[in-house]
mmCIF file of C-alpha atoms and ligand atoms in Angstrom:
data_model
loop_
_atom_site.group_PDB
_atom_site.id
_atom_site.type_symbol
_atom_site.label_atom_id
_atom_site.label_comp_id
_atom_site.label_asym_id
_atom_site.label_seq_id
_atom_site.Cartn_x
_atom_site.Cartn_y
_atom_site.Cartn_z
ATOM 1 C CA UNK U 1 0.000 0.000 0.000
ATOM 2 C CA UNK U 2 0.623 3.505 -0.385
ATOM 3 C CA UNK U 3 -0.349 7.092 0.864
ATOM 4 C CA UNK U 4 -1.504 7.261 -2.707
ATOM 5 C CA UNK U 5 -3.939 4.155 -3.125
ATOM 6 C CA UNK U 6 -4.881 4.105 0.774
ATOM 7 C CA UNK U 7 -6.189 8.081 -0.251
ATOM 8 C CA UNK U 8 -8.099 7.304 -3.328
ATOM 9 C CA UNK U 9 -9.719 3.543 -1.339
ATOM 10 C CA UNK U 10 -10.823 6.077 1.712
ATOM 11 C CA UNK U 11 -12.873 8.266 -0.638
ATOM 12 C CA UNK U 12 -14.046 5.979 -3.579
ATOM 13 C CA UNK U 13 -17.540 5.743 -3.338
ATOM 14 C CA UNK U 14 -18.788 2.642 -0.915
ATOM 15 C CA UNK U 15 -21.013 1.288 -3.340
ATOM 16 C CA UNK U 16 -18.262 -1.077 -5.424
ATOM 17 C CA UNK U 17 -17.908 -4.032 -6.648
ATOM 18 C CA UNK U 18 -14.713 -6.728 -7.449
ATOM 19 C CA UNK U 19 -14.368 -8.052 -10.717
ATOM 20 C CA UNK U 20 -12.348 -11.397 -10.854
ATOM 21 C CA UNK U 21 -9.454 -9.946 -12.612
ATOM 22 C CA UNK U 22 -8.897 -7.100 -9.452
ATOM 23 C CA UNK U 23 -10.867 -4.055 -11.034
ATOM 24 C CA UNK U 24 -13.107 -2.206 -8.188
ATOM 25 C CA UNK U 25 -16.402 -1.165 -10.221
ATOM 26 C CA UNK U 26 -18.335 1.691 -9.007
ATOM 27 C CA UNK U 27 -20.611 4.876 -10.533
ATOM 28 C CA UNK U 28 -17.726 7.179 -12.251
ATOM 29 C CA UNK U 29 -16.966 10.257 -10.370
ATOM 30 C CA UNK U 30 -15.914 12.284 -13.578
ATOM 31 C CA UNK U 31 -19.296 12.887 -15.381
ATOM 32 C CA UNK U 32 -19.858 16.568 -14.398
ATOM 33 C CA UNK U 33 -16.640 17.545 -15.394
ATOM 34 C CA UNK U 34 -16.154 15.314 -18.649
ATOM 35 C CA UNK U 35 -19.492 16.144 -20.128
ATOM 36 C CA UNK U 36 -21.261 12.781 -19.521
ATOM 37 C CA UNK U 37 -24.182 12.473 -17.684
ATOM 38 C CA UNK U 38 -24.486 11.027 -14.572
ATOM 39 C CA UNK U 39 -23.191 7.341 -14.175
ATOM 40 C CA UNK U 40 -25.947 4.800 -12.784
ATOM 41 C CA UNK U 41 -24.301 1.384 -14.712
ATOM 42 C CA UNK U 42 -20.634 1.243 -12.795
ATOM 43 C CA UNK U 43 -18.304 2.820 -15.121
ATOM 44 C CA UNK U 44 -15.646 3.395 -13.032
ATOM 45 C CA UNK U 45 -12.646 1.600 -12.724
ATOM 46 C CA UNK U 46 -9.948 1.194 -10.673
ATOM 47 C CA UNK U 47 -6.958 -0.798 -9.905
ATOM 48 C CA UNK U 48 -4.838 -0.789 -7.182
ATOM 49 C CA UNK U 49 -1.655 -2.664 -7.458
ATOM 50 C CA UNK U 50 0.498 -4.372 -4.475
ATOM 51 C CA UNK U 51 3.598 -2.008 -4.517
ATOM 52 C CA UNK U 52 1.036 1.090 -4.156
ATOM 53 C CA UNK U 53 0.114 2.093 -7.647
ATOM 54 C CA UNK U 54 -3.289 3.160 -8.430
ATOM 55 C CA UNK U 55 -4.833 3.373 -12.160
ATOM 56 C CA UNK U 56 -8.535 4.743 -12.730
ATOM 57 C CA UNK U 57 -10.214 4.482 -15.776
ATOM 58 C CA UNK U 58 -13.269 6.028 -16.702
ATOM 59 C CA UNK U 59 -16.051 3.930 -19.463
ATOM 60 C CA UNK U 60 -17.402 6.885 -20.470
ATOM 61 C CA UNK U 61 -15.786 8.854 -21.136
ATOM 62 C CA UNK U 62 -12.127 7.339 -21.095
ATOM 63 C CA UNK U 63 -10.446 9.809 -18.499
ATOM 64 C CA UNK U 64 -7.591 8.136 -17.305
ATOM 65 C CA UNK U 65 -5.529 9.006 -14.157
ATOM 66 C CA UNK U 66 -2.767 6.903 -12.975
ATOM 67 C CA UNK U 67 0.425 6.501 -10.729
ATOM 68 C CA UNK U 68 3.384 4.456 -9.589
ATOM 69 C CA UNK U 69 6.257 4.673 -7.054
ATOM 70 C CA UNK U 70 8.549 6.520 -8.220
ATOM 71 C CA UNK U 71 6.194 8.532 -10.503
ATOM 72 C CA UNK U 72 5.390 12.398 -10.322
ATOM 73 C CA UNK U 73 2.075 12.657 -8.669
ATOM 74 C CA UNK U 74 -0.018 14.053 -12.178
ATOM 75 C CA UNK U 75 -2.806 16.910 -12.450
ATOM 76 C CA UNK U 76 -5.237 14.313 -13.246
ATOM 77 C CA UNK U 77 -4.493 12.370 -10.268
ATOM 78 C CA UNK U 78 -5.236 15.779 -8.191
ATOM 79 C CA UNK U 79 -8.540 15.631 -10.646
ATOM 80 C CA UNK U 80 -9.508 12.381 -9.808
ATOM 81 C CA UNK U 81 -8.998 12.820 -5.990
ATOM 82 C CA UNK U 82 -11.089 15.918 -5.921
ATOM 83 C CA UNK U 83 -14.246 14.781 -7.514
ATOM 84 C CA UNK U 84 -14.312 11.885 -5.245
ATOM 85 C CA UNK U 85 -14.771 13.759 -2.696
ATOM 86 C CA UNK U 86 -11.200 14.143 -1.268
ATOM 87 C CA UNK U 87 -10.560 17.420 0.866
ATOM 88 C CA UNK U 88 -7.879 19.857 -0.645
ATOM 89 C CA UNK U 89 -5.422 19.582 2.300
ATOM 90 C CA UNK U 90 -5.775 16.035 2.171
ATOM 91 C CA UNK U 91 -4.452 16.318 -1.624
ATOM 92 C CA UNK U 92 -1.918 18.741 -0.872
ATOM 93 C CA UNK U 93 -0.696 16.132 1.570
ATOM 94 C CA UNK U 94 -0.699 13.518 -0.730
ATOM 95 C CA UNK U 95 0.737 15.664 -3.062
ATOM 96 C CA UNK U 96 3.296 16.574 -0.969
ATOM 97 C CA UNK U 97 4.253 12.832 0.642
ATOM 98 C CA UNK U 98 4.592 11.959 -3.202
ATOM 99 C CA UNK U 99 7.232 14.475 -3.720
ATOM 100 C CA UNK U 100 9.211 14.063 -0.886
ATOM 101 C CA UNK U 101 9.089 10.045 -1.209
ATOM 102 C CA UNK U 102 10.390 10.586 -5.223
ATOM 103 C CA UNK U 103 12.823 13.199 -4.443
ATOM 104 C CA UNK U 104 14.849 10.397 -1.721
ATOM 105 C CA UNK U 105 14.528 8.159 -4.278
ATOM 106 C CA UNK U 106 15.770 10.296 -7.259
ATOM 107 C CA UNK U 107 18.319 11.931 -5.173
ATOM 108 C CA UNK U 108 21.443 9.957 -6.941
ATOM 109 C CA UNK U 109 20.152 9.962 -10.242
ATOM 110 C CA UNK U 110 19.378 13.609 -10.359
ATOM 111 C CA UNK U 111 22.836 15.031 -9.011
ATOM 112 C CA UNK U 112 24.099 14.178 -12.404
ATOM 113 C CA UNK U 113 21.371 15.178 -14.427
ATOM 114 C CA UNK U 114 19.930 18.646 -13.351
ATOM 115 C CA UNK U 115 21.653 21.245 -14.028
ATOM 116 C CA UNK U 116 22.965 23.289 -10.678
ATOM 117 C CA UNK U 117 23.821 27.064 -10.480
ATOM 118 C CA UNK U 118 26.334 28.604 -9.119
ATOM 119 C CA UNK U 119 25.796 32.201 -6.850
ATOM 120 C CA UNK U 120 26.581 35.352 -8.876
ATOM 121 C CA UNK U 121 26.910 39.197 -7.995
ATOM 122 C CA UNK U 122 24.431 41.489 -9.190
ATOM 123 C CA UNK U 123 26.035 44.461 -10.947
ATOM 124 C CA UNK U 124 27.963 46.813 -9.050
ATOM 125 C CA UNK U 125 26.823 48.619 -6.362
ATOM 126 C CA UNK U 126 23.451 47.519 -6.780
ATOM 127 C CA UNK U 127 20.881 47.931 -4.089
ATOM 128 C CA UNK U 128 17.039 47.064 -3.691
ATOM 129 C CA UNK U 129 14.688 49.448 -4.838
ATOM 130 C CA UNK U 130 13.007 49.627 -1.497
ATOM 131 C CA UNK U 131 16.322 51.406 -0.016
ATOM 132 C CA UNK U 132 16.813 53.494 -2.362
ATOM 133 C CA UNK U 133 17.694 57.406 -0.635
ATOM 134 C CA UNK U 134 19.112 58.817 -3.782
ATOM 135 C CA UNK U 135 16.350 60.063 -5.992
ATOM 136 C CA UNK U 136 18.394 61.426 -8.957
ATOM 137 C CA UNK U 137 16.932 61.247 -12.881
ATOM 138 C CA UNK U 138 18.293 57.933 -12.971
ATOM 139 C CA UNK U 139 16.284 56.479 -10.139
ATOM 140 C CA UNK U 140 13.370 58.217 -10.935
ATOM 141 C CA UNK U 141 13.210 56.992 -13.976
ATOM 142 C CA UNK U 142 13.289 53.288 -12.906
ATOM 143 C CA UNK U 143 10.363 54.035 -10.559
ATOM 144 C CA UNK U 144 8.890 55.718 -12.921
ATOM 145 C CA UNK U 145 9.230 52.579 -15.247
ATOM 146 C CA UNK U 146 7.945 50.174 -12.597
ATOM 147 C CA UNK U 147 4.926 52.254 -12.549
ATOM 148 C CA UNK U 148 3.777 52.251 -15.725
ATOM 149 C CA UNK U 149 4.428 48.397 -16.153
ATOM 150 C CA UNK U 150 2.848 48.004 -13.161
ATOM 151 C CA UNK U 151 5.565 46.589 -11.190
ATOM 152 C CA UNK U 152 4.834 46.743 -7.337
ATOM 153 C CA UNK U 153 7.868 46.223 -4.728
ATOM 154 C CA UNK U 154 6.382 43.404 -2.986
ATOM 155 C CA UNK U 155 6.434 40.947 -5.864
ATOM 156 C CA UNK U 156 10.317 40.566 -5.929
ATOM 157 C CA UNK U 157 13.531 42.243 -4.846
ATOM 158 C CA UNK U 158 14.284 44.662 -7.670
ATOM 159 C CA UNK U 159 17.104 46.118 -7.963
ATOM 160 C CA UNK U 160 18.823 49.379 -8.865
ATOM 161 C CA UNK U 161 22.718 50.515 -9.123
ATOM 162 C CA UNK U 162 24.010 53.828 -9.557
ATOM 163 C CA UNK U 163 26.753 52.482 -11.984
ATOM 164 C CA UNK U 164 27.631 54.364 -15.386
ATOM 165 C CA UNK U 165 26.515 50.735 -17.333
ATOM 166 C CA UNK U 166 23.526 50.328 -15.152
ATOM 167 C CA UNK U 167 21.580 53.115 -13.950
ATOM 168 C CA UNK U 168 18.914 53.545 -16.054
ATOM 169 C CA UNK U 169 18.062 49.717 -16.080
ATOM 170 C CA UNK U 170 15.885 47.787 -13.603
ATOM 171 C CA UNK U 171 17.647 44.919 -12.303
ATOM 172 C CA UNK U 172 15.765 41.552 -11.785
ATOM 173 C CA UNK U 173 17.335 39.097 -9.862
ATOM 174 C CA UNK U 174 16.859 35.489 -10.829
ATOM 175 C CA UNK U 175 16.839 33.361 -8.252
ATOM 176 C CA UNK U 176 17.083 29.433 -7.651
ATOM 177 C CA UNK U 177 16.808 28.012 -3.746
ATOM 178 C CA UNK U 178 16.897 31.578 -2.475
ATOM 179 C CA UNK U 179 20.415 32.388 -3.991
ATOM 180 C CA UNK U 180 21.039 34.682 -6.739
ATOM 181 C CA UNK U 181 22.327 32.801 -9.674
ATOM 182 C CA UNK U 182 21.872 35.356 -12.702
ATOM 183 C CA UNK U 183 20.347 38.828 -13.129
ATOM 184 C CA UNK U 184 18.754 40.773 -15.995
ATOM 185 C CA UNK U 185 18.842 44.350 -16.410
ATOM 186 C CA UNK U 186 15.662 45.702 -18.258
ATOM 187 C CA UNK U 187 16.130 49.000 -20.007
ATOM 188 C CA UNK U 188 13.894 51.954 -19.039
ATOM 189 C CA UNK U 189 15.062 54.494 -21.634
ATOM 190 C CA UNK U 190 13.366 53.311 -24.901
ATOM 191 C CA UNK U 191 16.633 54.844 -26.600
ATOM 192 C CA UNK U 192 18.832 52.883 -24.687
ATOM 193 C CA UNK U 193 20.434 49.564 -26.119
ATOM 194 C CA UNK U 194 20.643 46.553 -25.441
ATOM 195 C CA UNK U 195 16.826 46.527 -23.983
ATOM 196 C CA UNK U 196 18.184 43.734 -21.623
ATOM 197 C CA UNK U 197 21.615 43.318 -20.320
ATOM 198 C CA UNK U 198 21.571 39.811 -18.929
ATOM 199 C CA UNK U 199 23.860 37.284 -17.242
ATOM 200 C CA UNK U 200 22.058 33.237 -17.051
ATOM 201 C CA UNK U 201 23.452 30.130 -16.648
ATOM 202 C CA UNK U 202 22.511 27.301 -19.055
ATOM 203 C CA UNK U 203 19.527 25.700 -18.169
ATOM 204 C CA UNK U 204 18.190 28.327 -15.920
ATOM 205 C CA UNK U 205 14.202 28.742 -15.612
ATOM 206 C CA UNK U 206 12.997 31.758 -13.939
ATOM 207 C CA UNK U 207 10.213 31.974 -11.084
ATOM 208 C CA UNK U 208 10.861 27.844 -9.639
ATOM 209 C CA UNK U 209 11.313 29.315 -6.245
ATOM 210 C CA UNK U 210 7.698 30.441 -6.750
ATOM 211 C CA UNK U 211 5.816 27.063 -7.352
ATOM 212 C CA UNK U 212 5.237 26.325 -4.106
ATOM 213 C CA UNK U 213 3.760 22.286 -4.041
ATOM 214 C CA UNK U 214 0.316 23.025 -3.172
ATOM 215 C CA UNK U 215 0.032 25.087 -7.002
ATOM 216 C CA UNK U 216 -2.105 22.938 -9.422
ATOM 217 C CA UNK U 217 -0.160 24.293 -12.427
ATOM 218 C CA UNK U 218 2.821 26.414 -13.538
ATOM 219 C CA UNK U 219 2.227 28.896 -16.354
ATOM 220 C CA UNK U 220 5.560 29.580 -18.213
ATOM 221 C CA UNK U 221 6.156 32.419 -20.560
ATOM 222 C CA UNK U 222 9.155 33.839 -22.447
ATOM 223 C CA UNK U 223 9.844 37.080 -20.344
ATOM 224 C CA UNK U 224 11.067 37.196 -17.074
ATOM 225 C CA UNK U 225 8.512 40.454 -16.428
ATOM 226 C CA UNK U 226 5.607 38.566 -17.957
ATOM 227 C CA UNK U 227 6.432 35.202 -15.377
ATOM 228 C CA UNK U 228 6.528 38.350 -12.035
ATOM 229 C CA UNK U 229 2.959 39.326 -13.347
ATOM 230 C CA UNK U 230 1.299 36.153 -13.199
ATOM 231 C CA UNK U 231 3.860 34.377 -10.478
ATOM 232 C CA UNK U 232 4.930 31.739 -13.650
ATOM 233 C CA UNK U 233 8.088 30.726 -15.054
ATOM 234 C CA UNK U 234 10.110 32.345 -17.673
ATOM 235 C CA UNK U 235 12.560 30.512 -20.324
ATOM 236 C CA UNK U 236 14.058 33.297 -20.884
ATOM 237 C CA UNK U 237 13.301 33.033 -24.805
ATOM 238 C CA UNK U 238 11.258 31.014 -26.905
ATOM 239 C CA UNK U 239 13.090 27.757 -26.664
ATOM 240 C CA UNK U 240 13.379 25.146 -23.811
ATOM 241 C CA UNK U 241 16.155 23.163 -23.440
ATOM 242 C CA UNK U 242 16.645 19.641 -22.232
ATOM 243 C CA UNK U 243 17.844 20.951 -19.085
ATOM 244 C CA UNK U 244 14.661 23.460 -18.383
ATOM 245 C CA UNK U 245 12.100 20.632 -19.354
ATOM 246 C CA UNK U 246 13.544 18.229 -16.408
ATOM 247 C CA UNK U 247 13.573 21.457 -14.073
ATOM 248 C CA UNK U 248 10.143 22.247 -15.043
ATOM 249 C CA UNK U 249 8.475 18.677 -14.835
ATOM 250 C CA UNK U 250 10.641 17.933 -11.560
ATOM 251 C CA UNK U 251 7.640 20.799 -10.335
ATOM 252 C CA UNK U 252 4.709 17.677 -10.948
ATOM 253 C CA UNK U 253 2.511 19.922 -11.716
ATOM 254 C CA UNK U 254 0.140 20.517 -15.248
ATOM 255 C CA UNK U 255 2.874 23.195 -17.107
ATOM 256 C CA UNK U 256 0.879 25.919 -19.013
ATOM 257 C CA UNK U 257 2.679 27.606 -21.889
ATOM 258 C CA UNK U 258 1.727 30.738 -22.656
ATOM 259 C CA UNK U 259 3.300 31.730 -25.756
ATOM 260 C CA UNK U 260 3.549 35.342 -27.201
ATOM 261 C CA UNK U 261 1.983 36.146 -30.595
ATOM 262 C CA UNK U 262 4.631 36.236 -33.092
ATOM 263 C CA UNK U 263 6.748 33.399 -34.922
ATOM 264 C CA UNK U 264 8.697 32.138 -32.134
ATOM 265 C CA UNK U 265 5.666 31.649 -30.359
ATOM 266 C CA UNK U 266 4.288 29.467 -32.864
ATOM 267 C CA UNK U 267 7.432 27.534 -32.802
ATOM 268 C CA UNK U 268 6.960 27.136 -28.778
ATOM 269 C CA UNK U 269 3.427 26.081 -29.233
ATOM 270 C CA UNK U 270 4.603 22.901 -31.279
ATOM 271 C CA UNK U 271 7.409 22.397 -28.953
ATOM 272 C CA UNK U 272 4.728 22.565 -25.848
ATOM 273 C CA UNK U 273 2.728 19.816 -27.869
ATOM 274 C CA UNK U 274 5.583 17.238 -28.394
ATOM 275 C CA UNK U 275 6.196 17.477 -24.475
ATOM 276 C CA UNK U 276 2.936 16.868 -23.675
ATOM 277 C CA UNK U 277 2.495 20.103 -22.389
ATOM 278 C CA UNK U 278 -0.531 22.165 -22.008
ATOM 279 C CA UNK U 279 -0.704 25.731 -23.740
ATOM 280 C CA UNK U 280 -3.279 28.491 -23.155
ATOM 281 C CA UNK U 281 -3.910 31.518 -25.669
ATOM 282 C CA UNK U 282 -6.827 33.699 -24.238
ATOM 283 C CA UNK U 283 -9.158 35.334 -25.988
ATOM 284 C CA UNK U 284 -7.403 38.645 -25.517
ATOM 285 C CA UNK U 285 -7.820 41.294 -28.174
ATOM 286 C CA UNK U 286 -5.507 40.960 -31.113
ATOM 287 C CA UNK U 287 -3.656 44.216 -29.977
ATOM 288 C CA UNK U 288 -2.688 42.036 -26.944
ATOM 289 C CA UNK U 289 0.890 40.786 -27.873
ATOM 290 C CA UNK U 290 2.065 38.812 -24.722
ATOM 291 C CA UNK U 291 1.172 38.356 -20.730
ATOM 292 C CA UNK U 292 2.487 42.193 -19.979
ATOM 293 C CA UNK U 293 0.299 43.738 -22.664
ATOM 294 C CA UNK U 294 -2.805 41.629 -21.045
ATOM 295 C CA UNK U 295 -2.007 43.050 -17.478
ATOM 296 C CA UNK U 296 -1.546 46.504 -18.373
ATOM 297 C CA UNK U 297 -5.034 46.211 -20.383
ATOM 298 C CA UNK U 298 -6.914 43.690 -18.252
ATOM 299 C CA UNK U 299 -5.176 43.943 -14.589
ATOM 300 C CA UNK U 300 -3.056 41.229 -12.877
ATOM 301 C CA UNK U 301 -6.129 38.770 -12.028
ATOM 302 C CA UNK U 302 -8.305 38.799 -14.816
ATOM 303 C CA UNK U 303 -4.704 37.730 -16.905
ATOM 304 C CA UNK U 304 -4.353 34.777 -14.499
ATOM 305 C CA UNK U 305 -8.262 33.625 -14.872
ATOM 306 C CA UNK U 306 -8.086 33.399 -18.621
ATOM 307 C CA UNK U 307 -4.665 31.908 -18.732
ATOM 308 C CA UNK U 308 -5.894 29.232 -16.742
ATOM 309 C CA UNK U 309 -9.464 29.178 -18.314
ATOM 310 C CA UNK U 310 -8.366 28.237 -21.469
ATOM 311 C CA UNK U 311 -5.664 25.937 -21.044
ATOM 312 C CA UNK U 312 -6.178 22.997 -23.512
ATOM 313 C CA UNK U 313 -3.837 19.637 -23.006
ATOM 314 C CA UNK U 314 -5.074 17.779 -26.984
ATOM 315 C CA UNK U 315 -2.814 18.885 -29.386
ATOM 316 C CA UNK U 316 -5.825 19.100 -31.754
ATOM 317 C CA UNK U 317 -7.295 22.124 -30.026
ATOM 318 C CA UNK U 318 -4.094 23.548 -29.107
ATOM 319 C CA UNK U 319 -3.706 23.651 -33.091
ATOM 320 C CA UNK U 320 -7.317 25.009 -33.580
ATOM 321 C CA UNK U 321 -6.581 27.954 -31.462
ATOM 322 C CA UNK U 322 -3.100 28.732 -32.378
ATOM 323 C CA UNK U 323 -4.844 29.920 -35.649
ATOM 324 C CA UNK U 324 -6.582 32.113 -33.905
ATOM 325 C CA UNK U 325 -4.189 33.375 -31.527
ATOM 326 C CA UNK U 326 -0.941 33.940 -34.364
ATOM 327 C CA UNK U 327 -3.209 35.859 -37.129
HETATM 328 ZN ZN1 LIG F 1 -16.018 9.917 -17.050
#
């Protein structure tokens, strides 16, 4: 047995019955969600192996959720556990035992895998925004900036530096387990070139420290401002490498691309699909170019709503909206 099949046998409906070959039949859970109507004839299934594994399967309308030892614990697992009935801290905690039990487990395997980053400096002389005393044309042009992008303190530690290379750029730190292991430095002078200044290792993804384990999903985007908006992930561009798709799954959570509306983005969209990724492309009007452009119009929470309200996991919707979204 494990915490996962002991969880899902505690909140199954009563009413079951065992077929010969192990299979626990009872009325499936997943019809008001999945668009089937309510199950009188038993078309549940579930399985639940010796070693702890646990694999539902629904007749009607073929939703599947599964897991082993060793095995992420998977959105539709979450899915599966809250329609039957199971409390949200008692998923989170399941959830959470899953991760712990996989990360002992992985602990060897992953040391030579993941990538690891090593602490950097921030550009010289930098200090946090919020200590700033110095309010010269520099500075006030960086809060200026913030402003209009609507950038508030309390959603990271920006900084600022008085430097001759730096002061009229807003410095982002990028974080990974609480130390600083890159920076970018965001132009606020339209005139001013390069728009970013930047310094990442290989493999980095922005915003991990953020996905705390009781988040459903992690919505990744290319821009590191875009990810502070929405509290997602950033690539940092329009590709993902090898490195930033075993950082990103290691999260177990349902990954949400949101990519912006031009070429590349098109490009990430088919990339998204081939990892079995989901991908989300509001309905946000065609002037709306990426996640920033949505918050300035929209505000911070309606964003986050429709990002999540039209996430799609089958590639053949993804594709059907993608038209949509990259005319
Ligand atoms: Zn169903």
């Amino acid at each position: 047995m494990s915490v996962v099949n002991e969880t899902v046998l505690t909140y199954l409906p009563a009413k079951r019955k065992q077929t010969p070959s192990g299979w626990l039949s009872f009325n499936a859970p997943c019809y008001h969600h999945n668009g089937h109507a309510a199950d009188t004839r038993g078309r549940g299934g579930l399985i639940s192996n010796p070693d702890g594994g646990v694999s539902y399967h629904c007749f009607n309308c073929g939703f599947k959720a599964s897991w082993q030892p060793g095995r992420p614990f998977s959105h539709k697992l979450r899915k599966l556990l809250q329609w039957i009935g199971a409390p949200d801290d008692v998923v989170n905690k399941v959830a959470f035992a899953v991760m712990r039990e996989n990360e002992g487990v992985e602990a060897q395997t992953r040391i030579a895998e993941l990538p690891s980053f090593n602490t950097v400096p921030l550009p010289d002389d930098a200090i946090k925004i919020t200590d700033i005393t110095d309010f010269d044309k520099y500075s006030m042009a960086v809060l200026e900036y913030m402003a209009l992008r609507n950038l508030n303190t309390d959603d990271t530690n920006y900084y600022w530096s008085p430097s001759l290379g730096y002061r009229d750029r807003l410095i982002i730190p990028f974080y990974y387990d609480g130390r600083i292991v890159g920076w970018t430095g965001r132009s606020v002078n339209p005139d001013k070139k390069p728009k970013y200044l930047t310094e990442v290792q290989p493999g980095y993804v922005y915003g991990l420290d953020e996905q705390s384990y009781n988040k459903v999903f992690a919505i990744v985007v290319e821009g590191q401002i875009d990810a502070i908006h929405i509290d997602g992930c950033a690539l940092g561009g329009s590709e993902i490498s090898d490195q930033q798709v075993m950082l990103l799954n290691k999260l177990q959570k349902q990954i949400i691309v949101v990519p912006d509306r031009d070429k590349a983005g098109s490009k990430l969209v088919e990339r998204a699909i081939e990892l079995g990724w989901s991908v989300a492309m509001p309905d946000w009007d065609s002037d709306i170019t990426d996640v920033g452009d949505a918050v300035d119009k929209y505000g911070r929470l309606y964003t986050l709503y429709s990002i999540a309200n039209t996430a799609e996991e089958s590639a053949i919707k993804i594709r059907l909206r993608a038209k949509k979204w990259f005319t």
